[in-house]
Amino acid sequence: MRLLLVEDNRELADWLGKTLRQANYVVDIVHDGEDVEHALAAGDHALVILDLALPRMSGLEVLRTLRARGNRVPVIVLTANASLDGRVKGLNEGADDYLAKPFQIEELEARIRAQLRRANDRTAPVVACGDLVFDTNTRLFSLAGEPLALTPREHAVLEQLMVKAGRTVSKAALSAAIYDFETDADPSAIEIYVHRVRKKLEGSRVQIATLRGLGYLLRHEDQ
């Protein structure tokens, strides 16, 4: 899953970005409210983590603008303003969740997982396709009850296919979901990652089908 982190405190942003990447998220970072819309237009972000005290455009203005334009991306607000009025104002402007600084990273990760489940119309933390299982709490895959070892890029590809199992995912959508702004995206590399994941699924009843001209589809062979 690709996240957009909007935080003007560069030290905090760097630490958060590093921590979330270690949890197998793809993370883009911007430090300015006016850069948010451009960043969202340039990538397929599943969720935004938004500080309120931003230069040039405040977090509340960012929220107001996004929602006024019909952008429904889930937004978790981070702020030092923990007052009731501040929380109510942020939620009324369109925030999906609210976390006051300082916070524990475990709580932020739990809130991210909850918002991503909600965005994908899921309530249970475990997603299954045949004998392939993805635990959204641990962010680990297992196949036939055994841990499935994946590189970060393989994990990103399989996660995108898994949360959209039974639906076609285009190569462009996979590319947008797994490459951050600092990486030169090579769309042809997606074929390599899909091939590697297919090899790791061999012997199971889970398949990644190629729909020529459309993209890829994760399905159980009985489907």
mmCIF file with all atom_site columns, C-alpha atoms in Angstrom:
data_model
loop_
_atom_site.group_PDB
_atom_site.id
_atom_site.type_symbol
_atom_site.label_atom_id
_atom_site.label_alt_id
_atom_site.label_comp_id
_atom_site.label_asym_id
_atom_site.label_entity_id
_atom_site.label_seq_id
_atom_site.pdbx_PDB_ins_code
_atom_site.Cartn_x
_atom_site.Cartn_y
_atom_site.Cartn_z
_atom_site.occupancy
_atom_site.B_iso_or_equiv
_atom_site.pdbx_formal_charge
_atom_site.auth_seq_id
_atom_site.auth_comp_id
_atom_site.auth_asym_id
_atom_site.auth_atom_id
_atom_site.pdbx_PDB_model_num
ATOM 1   C CA . MET A 1 1   ? 0.000   0.000   0.000   1.00 0.00 ? 1   MET A CA 1
ATOM 2   C CA . ARG A 1 2   ? 1.243   3.465   -0.892  1.00 0.00 ? 2   ARG A CA 1
ATOM 3   C CA . LEU A 1 3   ? 0.861   6.204   1.714   1.00 0.00 ? 3   LEU A CA 1
ATOM 4   C CA . LEU A 1 4   ? 1.330   9.970   1.521   1.00 0.00 ? 4   LEU A CA 1
ATOM 5   C CA . LEU A 1 5   ? 2.866   11.547  4.624   1.00 0.00 ? 5   LEU A CA 1
ATOM 6   C CA . VAL A 1 6   ? 2.433   15.323  4.911   1.00 0.00 ? 6   VAL A CA 1
ATOM 7   C CA . GLU A 1 7   ? 4.637   16.647  7.723   1.00 0.00 ? 7   GLU A CA 1
ATOM 8   C CA . ASP A 1 8   ? 6.745   19.811  7.879   1.00 0.00 ? 8   ASP A CA 1
ATOM 9   C CA . ASN A 1 9   ? 8.941   18.534  10.708  1.00 0.00 ? 9   ASN A CA 1
ATOM 10  C CA . ARG A 1 10  ? 11.587  16.871  8.554   1.00 0.00 ? 10  ARG A CA 1
ATOM 11  C CA . GLU A 1 11  ? 13.140  14.866  11.353  1.00 0.00 ? 11  GLU A CA 1
ATOM 12  C CA . LEU A 1 12  ? 9.764   13.412  12.336  1.00 0.00 ? 12  LEU A CA 1
ATOM 13  C CA . ALA A 1 13  ? 8.836   12.848  8.685   1.00 0.00 ? 13  ALA A CA 1
ATOM 14  C CA . ASP A 1 14  ? 12.070  10.974  7.978   1.00 0.00 ? 14  ASP A CA 1
ATOM 15  C CA . TRP A 1 15  ? 11.625  8.774   11.052  1.00 0.00 ? 15  TRP A CA 1
ATOM 16  C CA . LEU A 1 16  ? 7.973   8.040   10.285  1.00 0.00 ? 16  LEU A CA 1
ATOM 17  C CA . GLY A 1 17  ? 8.743   7.319   6.648   1.00 0.00 ? 17  GLY A CA 1
ATOM 18  C CA . LYS A 1 18  ? 11.525  4.897   7.572   1.00 0.00 ? 18  LYS A CA 1
ATOM 19  C CA . THR A 1 19  ? 9.371   3.147   10.179  1.00 0.00 ? 19  THR A CA 1
ATOM 20  C CA . LEU A 1 20  ? 6.390   2.712   7.868   1.00 0.00 ? 20  LEU A CA 1
ATOM 21  C CA . ARG A 1 21  ? 8.590   1.451   5.041   1.00 0.00 ? 21  ARG A CA 1
ATOM 22  C CA . GLN A 1 22  ? 9.934   -1.197  7.405   1.00 0.00 ? 22  GLN A CA 1
ATOM 23  C CA . ALA A 1 23  ? 6.295   -2.265  7.836   1.00 0.00 ? 23  ALA A CA 1
ATOM 24  C CA . ASN A 1 24  ? 6.105   -2.839  4.041   1.00 0.00 ? 24  ASN A CA 1
ATOM 25  C CA . TYR A 1 25  ? 4.337   0.394   3.133   1.00 0.00 ? 25  TYR A CA 1
ATOM 26  C CA . VAL A 1 26  ? 5.456   2.518   0.205   1.00 0.00 ? 26  VAL A CA 1
ATOM 27  C CA . VAL A 1 27  ? 5.714   6.069   1.573   1.00 0.00 ? 27  VAL A CA 1
ATOM 28  C CA . ASP A 1 28  ? 5.908   9.429   -0.183  1.00 0.00 ? 28  ASP A CA 1
ATOM 29  C CA . ILE A 1 29  ? 6.704   12.499  1.916   1.00 0.00 ? 29  ILE A CA 1
ATOM 30  C CA . VAL A 1 30  ? 5.857   16.145  1.304   1.00 0.00 ? 30  VAL A CA 1
ATOM 31  C CA . HIS A 1 31  ? 6.471   19.003  3.710   1.00 0.00 ? 31  HIS A CA 1
ATOM 32  C CA . ASP A 1 32  ? 4.076   21.636  2.396   1.00 0.00 ? 32  ASP A CA 1
ATOM 33  C CA . GLY A 1 33  ? 0.289   21.820  2.217   1.00 0.00 ? 33  GLY A CA 1
ATOM 34  C CA . GLU A 1 34  ? 0.308   23.178  -1.314  1.00 0.00 ? 34  GLU A CA 1
ATOM 35  C CA . ASP A 1 35  ? 2.146   20.071  -2.555  1.00 0.00 ? 35  ASP A CA 1
ATOM 36  C CA . VAL A 1 36  ? -0.534  17.622  -1.432  1.00 0.00 ? 36  VAL A CA 1
ATOM 37  C CA . GLU A 1 37  ? -2.831  17.748  -4.449  1.00 0.00 ? 37  GLU A CA 1
ATOM 38  C CA . HIS A 1 38  ? 0.083   17.442  -6.865  1.00 0.00 ? 38  HIS A CA 1
ATOM 39  C CA . ALA A 1 39  ? 1.413   14.468  -4.890  1.00 0.00 ? 39  ALA A CA 1
ATOM 40  C CA . LEU A 1 40  ? -1.965  12.736  -4.893  1.00 0.00 ? 40  LEU A CA 1
ATOM 41  C CA . ALA A 1 41  ? -2.345  13.304  -8.623  1.00 0.00 ? 41  ALA A CA 1
ATOM 42  C CA . ALA A 1 42  ? 1.086   11.777  -9.252  1.00 0.00 ? 42  ALA A CA 1
ATOM 43  C CA . GLY A 1 43  ? 0.517   8.552   -7.325  1.00 0.00 ? 43  GLY A CA 1
ATOM 44  C CA . ASP A 1 44  ? -2.130  6.030   -6.331  1.00 0.00 ? 44  ASP A CA 1
ATOM 45  C CA . HIS A 1 45  ? -2.149  6.637   -2.587  1.00 0.00 ? 45  HIS A CA 1
ATOM 46  C CA . ALA A 1 46  ? -4.342  4.491   -0.372  1.00 0.00 ? 46  ALA A CA 1
ATOM 47  C CA . LEU A 1 47  ? -4.188  6.871   2.610   1.00 0.00 ? 47  LEU A CA 1
ATOM 48  C CA . VAL A 1 48  ? -2.894  10.284  3.697   1.00 0.00 ? 48  VAL A CA 1
ATOM 49  C CA . ILE A 1 49  ? -1.263  11.036  7.053   1.00 0.00 ? 49  ILE A CA 1
ATOM 50  C CA . LEU A 1 50  ? -1.696  14.775  7.473   1.00 0.00 ? 50  LEU A CA 1
ATOM 51  C CA . ASP A 1 51  ? -0.170  17.229  9.908   1.00 0.00 ? 51  ASP A CA 1
ATOM 52  C CA . LEU A 1 52  ? -2.295  20.333  10.483  1.00 0.00 ? 52  LEU A CA 1
ATOM 53  C CA . ALA A 1 53  ? 0.446   22.925  11.101  1.00 0.00 ? 53  ALA A CA 1
ATOM 54  C CA . LEU A 1 54  ? 1.840   23.173  7.564   1.00 0.00 ? 54  LEU A CA 1
ATOM 55  C CA . PRO A 1 55  ? 3.453   26.064  5.685   1.00 0.00 ? 55  PRO A CA 1
ATOM 56  C CA . ARG A 1 56  ? 1.609   27.874  2.852   1.00 0.00 ? 56  ARG A CA 1
ATOM 57  C CA . MET A 1 57  ? -1.594  25.836  3.280   1.00 0.00 ? 57  MET A CA 1
ATOM 58  C CA . SER A 1 58  ? -2.765  24.445  6.607   1.00 0.00 ? 58  SER A CA 1
ATOM 59  C CA . GLY A 1 59  ? -3.857  20.866  7.019   1.00 0.00 ? 59  GLY A CA 1
ATOM 60  C CA . LEU A 1 60  ? -7.460  21.978  7.511   1.00 0.00 ? 60  LEU A CA 1
ATOM 61  C CA . GLU A 1 61  ? -7.325  23.897  4.231   1.00 0.00 ? 61  GLU A CA 1
ATOM 62  C CA . VAL A 1 62  ? -5.891  20.815  2.530   1.00 0.00 ? 62  VAL A CA 1
ATOM 63  C CA . LEU A 1 63  ? -8.740  18.701  3.907   1.00 0.00 ? 63  LEU A CA 1
ATOM 64  C CA . ARG A 1 64  ? -11.362 21.243  2.900   1.00 0.00 ? 64  ARG A CA 1
ATOM 65  C CA . THR A 1 65  ? -9.991  21.439  -0.632  1.00 0.00 ? 65  THR A CA 1
ATOM 66  C CA . LEU A 1 66  ? -9.722  17.683  -1.102  1.00 0.00 ? 66  LEU A CA 1
ATOM 67  C CA . ARG A 1 67  ? -13.256 17.004  0.085   1.00 0.00 ? 67  ARG A CA 1
ATOM 68  C CA . ALA A 1 68  ? -14.717 19.913  -1.896  1.00 0.00 ? 68  ALA A CA 1
ATOM 69  C CA . ARG A 1 69  ? -13.221 18.365  -5.047  1.00 0.00 ? 69  ARG A CA 1
ATOM 70  C CA . GLY A 1 70  ? -14.658 14.967  -4.275  1.00 0.00 ? 70  GLY A CA 1
ATOM 71  C CA . ASN A 1 71  ? -11.405 13.267  -3.260  1.00 0.00 ? 71  ASN A CA 1
ATOM 72  C CA . ARG A 1 72  ? -12.367 10.600  -0.706  1.00 0.00 ? 72  ARG A CA 1
ATOM 73  C CA . VAL A 1 73  ? -8.891  9.266   0.107   1.00 0.00 ? 73  VAL A CA 1
ATOM 74  C CA . PRO A 1 74  ? -8.788  8.281   3.805   1.00 0.00 ? 74  PRO A CA 1
ATOM 75  C CA . VAL A 1 75  ? -7.014  10.912  5.911   1.00 0.00 ? 75  VAL A CA 1
ATOM 76  C CA . ILE A 1 76  ? -5.524  10.463  9.370   1.00 0.00 ? 76  ILE A CA 1
ATOM 77  C CA . VAL A 1 77  ? -4.752  13.806  10.983  1.00 0.00 ? 77  VAL A CA 1
ATOM 78  C CA . LEU A 1 78  ? -1.691  14.203  13.194  1.00 0.00 ? 78  LEU A CA 1
ATOM 79  C CA . THR A 1 79  ? -1.556  17.324  15.308  1.00 0.00 ? 79  THR A CA 1
ATOM 80  C CA . ALA A 1 80  ? -0.258  18.780  18.543  1.00 0.00 ? 80  ALA A CA 1
ATOM 81  C CA . ASN A 1 81  ? -3.697  20.331  19.084  1.00 0.00 ? 81  ASN A CA 1
ATOM 82  C CA . ALA A 1 82  ? -5.461  17.668  21.117  1.00 0.00 ? 82  ALA A CA 1
ATOM 83  C CA . SER A 1 83  ? -8.348  19.874  22.251  1.00 0.00 ? 83  SER A CA 1
ATOM 84  C CA . LEU A 1 84  ? -11.916 18.714  21.726  1.00 0.00 ? 84  LEU A CA 1
ATOM 85  C CA . ASP A 1 85  ? -12.652 21.716  19.496  1.00 0.00 ? 85  ASP A CA 1
ATOM 86  C CA . GLY A 1 86  ? -9.604  20.939  17.376  1.00 0.00 ? 86  GLY A CA 1
ATOM 87  C CA . ARG A 1 87  ? -10.585 17.291  16.943  1.00 0.00 ? 87  ARG A CA 1
ATOM 88  C CA . VAL A 1 88  ? -14.179 18.145  16.109  1.00 0.00 ? 88  VAL A CA 1
ATOM 89  C CA . LYS A 1 89  ? -13.095 20.747  13.572  1.00 0.00 ? 89  LYS A CA 1
ATOM 90  C CA . GLY A 1 90  ? -10.741 18.335  11.835  1.00 0.00 ? 90  GLY A CA 1
ATOM 91  C CA . LEU A 1 91  ? -13.361 15.581  11.665  1.00 0.00 ? 91  LEU A CA 1
ATOM 92  C CA . ASN A 1 92  ? -15.959 18.029  10.402  1.00 0.00 ? 92  ASN A CA 1
ATOM 93  C CA . GLU A 1 93  ? -13.629 19.098  7.602   1.00 0.00 ? 93  GLU A CA 1
ATOM 94  C CA . GLY A 1 94  ? -13.417 15.507  6.390   1.00 0.00 ? 94  GLY A CA 1
ATOM 95  C CA . ALA A 1 95  ? -10.726 13.720  8.403   1.00 0.00 ? 95  ALA A CA 1
ATOM 96  C CA . ASP A 1 96  ? -11.357 10.003  8.877   1.00 0.00 ? 96  ASP A CA 1
ATOM 97  C CA . ASP A 1 97  ? -9.312  9.706   12.056  1.00 0.00 ? 97  ASP A CA 1
ATOM 98  C CA . TYR A 1 98  ? -7.398  11.938  14.443  1.00 0.00 ? 98  TYR A CA 1
ATOM 99  C CA . LEU A 1 99  ? -4.224  11.266  16.436  1.00 0.00 ? 99  LEU A CA 1
ATOM 100 C CA . ALA A 1 100 ? -2.618  13.749  18.805  1.00 0.00 ? 100 ALA A CA 1
ATOM 101 C CA . LYS A 1 101 ? 1.141   14.208  19.074  1.00 0.00 ? 101 LYS A CA 1
ATOM 102 C CA . PRO A 1 102 ? 3.106   12.724  20.732  1.00 0.00 ? 102 PRO A CA 1
ATOM 103 C CA . PHE A 1 103 ? 1.835   9.284   19.756  1.00 0.00 ? 103 PHE A CA 1
ATOM 104 C CA . GLN A 1 104 ? 2.997   5.692   19.776  1.00 0.00 ? 104 GLN A CA 1
ATOM 105 C CA . ILE A 1 105 ? 3.881   4.300   16.352  1.00 0.00 ? 105 ILE A CA 1
ATOM 106 C CA . GLU A 1 106 ? 1.959   1.101   17.179  1.00 0.00 ? 106 GLU A CA 1
ATOM 107 C CA . GLU A 1 107 ? -1.248  3.119   17.547  1.00 0.00 ? 107 GLU A CA 1
ATOM 108 C CA . LEU A 1 108 ? -0.682  4.966   14.276  1.00 0.00 ? 108 LEU A CA 1
ATOM 109 C CA . GLU A 1 109 ? -0.063  1.673   12.455  1.00 0.00 ? 109 GLU A CA 1
ATOM 110 C CA . ALA A 1 110 ? -3.235  0.192   13.968  1.00 0.00 ? 110 ALA A CA 1
ATOM 111 C CA . ARG A 1 111 ? -5.248  3.208   12.816  1.00 0.00 ? 111 ARG A CA 1
ATOM 112 C CA . ILE A 1 112 ? -3.738  2.953   9.330   1.00 0.00 ? 112 ILE A CA 1
ATOM 113 C CA . ARG A 1 113 ? -4.717  -0.708  9.121   1.00 0.00 ? 113 ARG A CA 1
ATOM 114 C CA . ALA A 1 114 ? -8.255  0.053   10.297  1.00 0.00 ? 114 ALA A CA 1
ATOM 115 C CA . GLN A 1 115 ? -8.709  2.801   7.703   1.00 0.00 ? 115 GLN A CA 1
ATOM 116 C CA . LEU A 1 116 ? -7.341  0.623   4.904   1.00 0.00 ? 116 LEU A CA 1
ATOM 117 C CA . ARG A 1 117 ? -9.696  -2.207  5.849   1.00 0.00 ? 117 ARG A CA 1
ATOM 118 C CA . ARG A 1 118 ? -12.613 0.210   5.835   1.00 0.00 ? 118 ARG A CA 1
ATOM 119 C CA . ALA A 1 119 ? -11.576 1.671   2.485   1.00 0.00 ? 119 ALA A CA 1
ATOM 120 C CA . ASN A 1 120 ? -11.536 -1.847  1.017   1.00 0.00 ? 120 ASN A CA 1
ATOM 121 C CA . ASP A 1 121 ? -14.921 -2.730  2.555   1.00 0.00 ? 121 ASP A CA 1
ATOM 122 C CA . ARG A 1 122 ? -13.370 -5.253  4.921   1.00 0.00 ? 122 ARG A CA 1
ATOM 123 C CA . THR A 1 123 ? -13.924 -5.669  8.631   1.00 0.00 ? 123 THR A CA 1
ATOM 124 C CA . ALA A 1 124 ? -11.845 -8.782  9.366   1.00 0.00 ? 124 ALA A CA 1
ATOM 125 C CA . PRO A 1 125 ? -8.067  -8.326  9.638   1.00 0.00 ? 125 PRO A CA 1
ATOM 126 C CA . VAL A 1 126 ? -7.380  -11.497 7.638   1.00 0.00 ? 126 VAL A CA 1
ATOM 127 C CA . VAL A 1 127 ? -7.823  -11.636 3.856   1.00 0.00 ? 127 VAL A CA 1
ATOM 128 C CA . ALA A 1 128 ? -7.827  -15.019 2.114   1.00 0.00 ? 128 ALA A CA 1
ATOM 129 C CA . CYS A 1 129 ? -7.766  -16.234 -1.460  1.00 0.00 ? 129 CYS A CA 1
ATOM 130 C CA . GLY A 1 130 ? -7.772  -20.006 -1.420  1.00 0.00 ? 130 GLY A CA 1
ATOM 131 C CA . ASP A 1 131 ? -4.852  -21.121 0.723   1.00 0.00 ? 131 ASP A CA 1
ATOM 132 C CA . LEU A 1 132 ? -3.128  -17.747 0.410   1.00 0.00 ? 132 LEU A CA 1
ATOM 133 C CA . VAL A 1 133 ? -3.709  -15.627 3.521   1.00 0.00 ? 133 VAL A CA 1
ATOM 134 C CA . PHE A 1 134 ? -2.751  -12.033 4.263   1.00 0.00 ? 134 PHE A CA 1
ATOM 135 C CA . ASP A 1 135 ? -2.917  -10.798 7.858   1.00 0.00 ? 135 ASP A CA 1
ATOM 136 C CA . THR A 1 136 ? -3.384  -7.038  7.729   1.00 0.00 ? 136 THR A CA 1
ATOM 137 C CA . ASN A 1 137 ? -2.303  -6.701  11.358  1.00 0.00 ? 137 ASN A CA 1
ATOM 138 C CA . THR A 1 138 ? 1.091   -8.346  10.948  1.00 0.00 ? 138 THR A CA 1
ATOM 139 C CA . ARG A 1 139 ? 1.256   -7.503  7.197   1.00 0.00 ? 139 ARG A CA 1
ATOM 140 C CA . LEU A 1 140 ? 2.532   -11.028 6.568   1.00 0.00 ? 140 LEU A CA 1
ATOM 141 C CA . PHE A 1 141 ? 1.485   -13.567 3.942   1.00 0.00 ? 141 PHE A CA 1
ATOM 142 C CA . SER A 1 142 ? 1.168   -17.285 4.450   1.00 0.00 ? 142 SER A CA 1
ATOM 143 C CA . LEU A 1 143 ? 0.566   -20.024 1.905   1.00 0.00 ? 143 LEU A CA 1
ATOM 144 C CA . ALA A 1 144 ? -0.948  -23.345 2.944   1.00 0.00 ? 144 ALA A CA 1
ATOM 145 C CA . GLY A 1 145 ? -0.223  -22.382 6.541   1.00 0.00 ? 145 GLY A CA 1
ATOM 146 C CA . GLU A 1 146 ? 3.452   -21.606 5.956   1.00 0.00 ? 146 GLU A CA 1
ATOM 147 C CA . PRO A 1 147 ? 5.055   -18.126 5.938   1.00 0.00 ? 147 PRO A CA 1
ATOM 148 C CA . LEU A 1 148 ? 5.563   -16.782 2.409   1.00 0.00 ? 148 LEU A CA 1
ATOM 149 C CA . ALA A 1 149 ? 8.908   -15.015 1.986   1.00 0.00 ? 149 ALA A CA 1
ATOM 150 C CA . LEU A 1 150 ? 8.678   -11.963 -0.283  1.00 0.00 ? 150 LEU A CA 1
ATOM 151 C CA . THR A 1 151 ? 10.926  -9.050  -1.138  1.00 0.00 ? 151 THR A CA 1
ATOM 152 C CA . PRO A 1 152 ? 9.441   -5.584  -0.439  1.00 0.00 ? 152 PRO A CA 1
ATOM 153 C CA . ARG A 1 153 ? 8.462   -5.080  -4.102  1.00 0.00 ? 153 ARG A CA 1
ATOM 154 C CA . GLU A 1 154 ? 7.010   -8.586  -4.387  1.00 0.00 ? 154 GLU A CA 1
ATOM 155 C CA . HIS A 1 155 ? 5.061   -7.931  -1.199  1.00 0.00 ? 155 HIS A CA 1
ATOM 156 C CA . ALA A 1 156 ? 3.701   -4.650  -2.611  1.00 0.00 ? 156 ALA A CA 1
ATOM 157 C CA . VAL A 1 157 ? 2.596   -6.329  -5.842  1.00 0.00 ? 157 VAL A CA 1
ATOM 158 C CA . LEU A 1 158 ? 0.925   -9.259  -4.093  1.00 0.00 ? 158 LEU A CA 1
ATOM 159 C CA . GLU A 1 159 ? -0.781  -7.012  -1.548  1.00 0.00 ? 159 GLU A CA 1
ATOM 160 C CA . GLN A 1 160 ? -2.327  -4.905  -4.303  1.00 0.00 ? 160 GLN A CA 1
ATOM 161 C CA . LEU A 1 161 ? -3.587  -8.018  -6.062  1.00 0.00 ? 161 LEU A CA 1
ATOM 162 C CA . MET A 1 162 ? -4.750  -9.575  -2.796  1.00 0.00 ? 162 MET A CA 1
ATOM 163 C CA . VAL A 1 163 ? -6.888  -6.689  -1.556  1.00 0.00 ? 163 VAL A CA 1
ATOM 164 C CA . LYS A 1 164 ? -8.474  -6.570  -5.013  1.00 0.00 ? 164 LYS A CA 1
ATOM 165 C CA . ALA A 1 165 ? -8.723  -10.341 -5.497  1.00 0.00 ? 165 ALA A CA 1
ATOM 166 C CA . GLY A 1 166 ? -11.216 -11.193 -8.195  1.00 0.00 ? 166 GLY A CA 1
ATOM 167 C CA . ARG A 1 167 ? -10.797 -7.793  -9.833  1.00 0.00 ? 167 ARG A CA 1
ATOM 168 C CA . THR A 1 168 ? -8.432  -6.767  -12.589 1.00 0.00 ? 168 THR A CA 1
ATOM 169 C CA . VAL A 1 169 ? -5.498  -4.565  -11.570 1.00 0.00 ? 169 VAL A CA 1
ATOM 170 C CA . SER A 1 170 ? -3.761  -2.757  -14.408 1.00 0.00 ? 170 SER A CA 1
ATOM 171 C CA . LYS A 1 171 ? 0.002   -2.681  -14.776 1.00 0.00 ? 171 LYS A CA 1
ATOM 172 C CA . ALA A 1 172 ? -0.139  1.105   -14.404 1.00 0.00 ? 172 ALA A CA 1
ATOM 173 C CA . ALA A 1 173 ? -2.072  0.779   -11.131 1.00 0.00 ? 173 ALA A CA 1
ATOM 174 C CA . LEU A 1 174 ? 0.486   -1.691  -9.782  1.00 0.00 ? 174 LEU A CA 1
ATOM 175 C CA . SER A 1 175 ? 3.324   0.605   -10.796 1.00 0.00 ? 175 SER A CA 1
ATOM 176 C CA . ALA A 1 176 ? 1.678   3.634   -9.173  1.00 0.00 ? 176 ALA A CA 1
ATOM 177 C CA . ALA A 1 177 ? 1.100   1.688   -5.967  1.00 0.00 ? 177 ALA A CA 1
ATOM 178 C CA . ILE A 1 178 ? 4.611   0.315   -5.452  1.00 0.00 ? 178 ILE A CA 1
ATOM 179 C CA . TYR A 1 179 ? 6.975   3.065   -6.596  1.00 0.00 ? 179 TYR A CA 1
ATOM 180 C CA . ASP A 1 180 ? 7.526   6.160   -4.476  1.00 0.00 ? 180 ASP A CA 1
ATOM 181 C CA . PHE A 1 181 ? 8.485   9.582   -5.837  1.00 0.00 ? 181 PHE A CA 1
ATOM 182 C CA . GLU A 1 182 ? 12.193  8.921   -5.383  1.00 0.00 ? 182 GLU A CA 1
ATOM 183 C CA . THR A 1 183 ? 12.193  5.792   -7.545  1.00 0.00 ? 183 THR A CA 1
ATOM 184 C CA . ASP A 1 184 ? 12.391  5.834   -11.327 1.00 0.00 ? 184 ASP A CA 1
ATOM 185 C CA . ALA A 1 185 ? 9.382   3.700   -12.137 1.00 0.00 ? 185 ALA A CA 1
ATOM 186 C CA . ASP A 1 186 ? 9.969   1.098   -14.826 1.00 0.00 ? 186 ASP A CA 1
ATOM 187 C CA . PRO A 1 187 ? 6.562   -0.297  -15.885 1.00 0.00 ? 187 PRO A CA 1
ATOM 188 C CA . SER A 1 188 ? 8.236   -3.293  -17.538 1.00 0.00 ? 188 SER A CA 1
ATOM 189 C CA . ALA A 1 189 ? 9.672   -4.286  -14.157 1.00 0.00 ? 189 ALA A CA 1
ATOM 190 C CA . ILE A 1 190 ? 6.139   -5.072  -12.981 1.00 0.00 ? 190 ILE A CA 1
ATOM 191 C CA . GLU A 1 191 ? 6.190   -8.119  -15.256 1.00 0.00 ? 191 GLU A CA 1
ATOM 192 C CA . ILE A 1 192 ? 9.339   -9.308  -13.494 1.00 0.00 ? 192 ILE A CA 1
ATOM 193 C CA . TYR A 1 193 ? 7.834   -8.912  -10.019 1.00 0.00 ? 193 TYR A CA 1
ATOM 194 C CA . VAL A 1 194 ? 4.614   -10.650 -11.074 1.00 0.00 ? 194 VAL A CA 1
ATOM 195 C CA . HIS A 1 195 ? 6.679   -13.499 -12.532 1.00 0.00 ? 195 HIS A CA 1
ATOM 196 C CA . ARG A 1 196 ? 8.613   -13.856 -9.270  1.00 0.00 ? 196 ARG A CA 1
ATOM 197 C CA . VAL A 1 197 ? 5.432   -13.910 -7.205  1.00 0.00 ? 197 VAL A CA 1
ATOM 198 C CA . ARG A 1 198 ? 3.933   -16.504 -9.539  1.00 0.00 ? 198 ARG A CA 1
ATOM 199 C CA . LYS A 1 199 ? 6.965   -18.733 -8.945  1.00 0.00 ? 199 LYS A CA 1
ATOM 200 C CA . LYS A 1 200 ? 6.431   -18.453 -5.185  1.00 0.00 ? 200 LYS A CA 1
ATOM 201 C CA . LEU A 1 201 ? 2.767   -19.433 -5.574  1.00 0.00 ? 201 LEU A CA 1
ATOM 202 C CA . GLU A 1 202 ? 3.590   -22.538 -7.613  1.00 0.00 ? 202 GLU A CA 1
ATOM 203 C CA . GLY A 1 203 ? 2.066   -25.694 -6.219  1.00 0.00 ? 203 GLY A CA 1
ATOM 204 C CA . SER A 1 204 ? -0.836  -23.783 -4.687  1.00 0.00 ? 204 SER A CA 1
ATOM 205 C CA . ARG A 1 205 ? -4.341  -23.280 -6.034  1.00 0.00 ? 205 ARG A CA 1
ATOM 206 C CA . VAL A 1 206 ? -3.844  -19.525 -6.306  1.00 0.00 ? 206 VAL A CA 1
ATOM 207 C CA . GLN A 1 207 ? -3.082  -18.037 -9.691  1.00 0.00 ? 207 GLN A CA 1
ATOM 208 C CA . ILE A 1 208 ? -2.167  -14.645 -11.089 1.00 0.00 ? 208 ILE A CA 1
ATOM 209 C CA . ALA A 1 209 ? -3.888  -14.479 -14.463 1.00 0.00 ? 209 ALA A CA 1
ATOM 210 C CA . THR A 1 210 ? -2.687  -12.095 -17.157 1.00 0.00 ? 210 THR A CA 1
ATOM 211 C CA . LEU A 1 211 ? -5.522  -10.380 -19.006 1.00 0.00 ? 211 LEU A CA 1
ATOM 212 C CA . ARG A 1 212 ? -3.825  -9.085  -22.121 1.00 0.00 ? 212 ARG A CA 1
ATOM 213 C CA . GLY A 1 213 ? -4.226  -5.357  -22.491 1.00 0.00 ? 213 GLY A CA 1
ATOM 214 C CA . LEU A 1 214 ? -6.008  -5.080  -19.134 1.00 0.00 ? 214 LEU A CA 1
ATOM 215 C CA . GLY A 1 215 ? -3.700  -6.209  -16.344 1.00 0.00 ? 215 GLY A CA 1
ATOM 216 C CA . TYR A 1 216 ? -3.554  -8.967  -13.749 1.00 0.00 ? 216 TYR A CA 1
ATOM 217 C CA . LEU A 1 217 ? -6.095  -10.881 -11.725 1.00 0.00 ? 217 LEU A CA 1
ATOM 218 C CA . LEU A 1 218 ? -5.507  -12.867 -8.529  1.00 0.00 ? 218 LEU A CA 1
ATOM 219 C CA . ARG A 1 219 ? -7.876  -15.794 -8.249  1.00 0.00 ? 219 ARG A CA 1
ATOM 220 C CA . HIS A 1 220 ? -8.355  -19.219 -6.752  1.00 0.00 ? 220 HIS A CA 1
ATOM 221 C CA . GLU A 1 221 ? -8.271  -21.853 -9.495  1.00 0.00 ? 221 GLU A CA 1
ATOM 222 C CA . ASP A 1 222 ? -11.800 -23.006 -8.615  1.00 0.00 ? 222 ASP A CA 1
ATOM 223 C CA . GLN A 1 223 ? -13.147 -19.531 -9.388  1.00 0.00 ? 223 GLN A CA 1
#
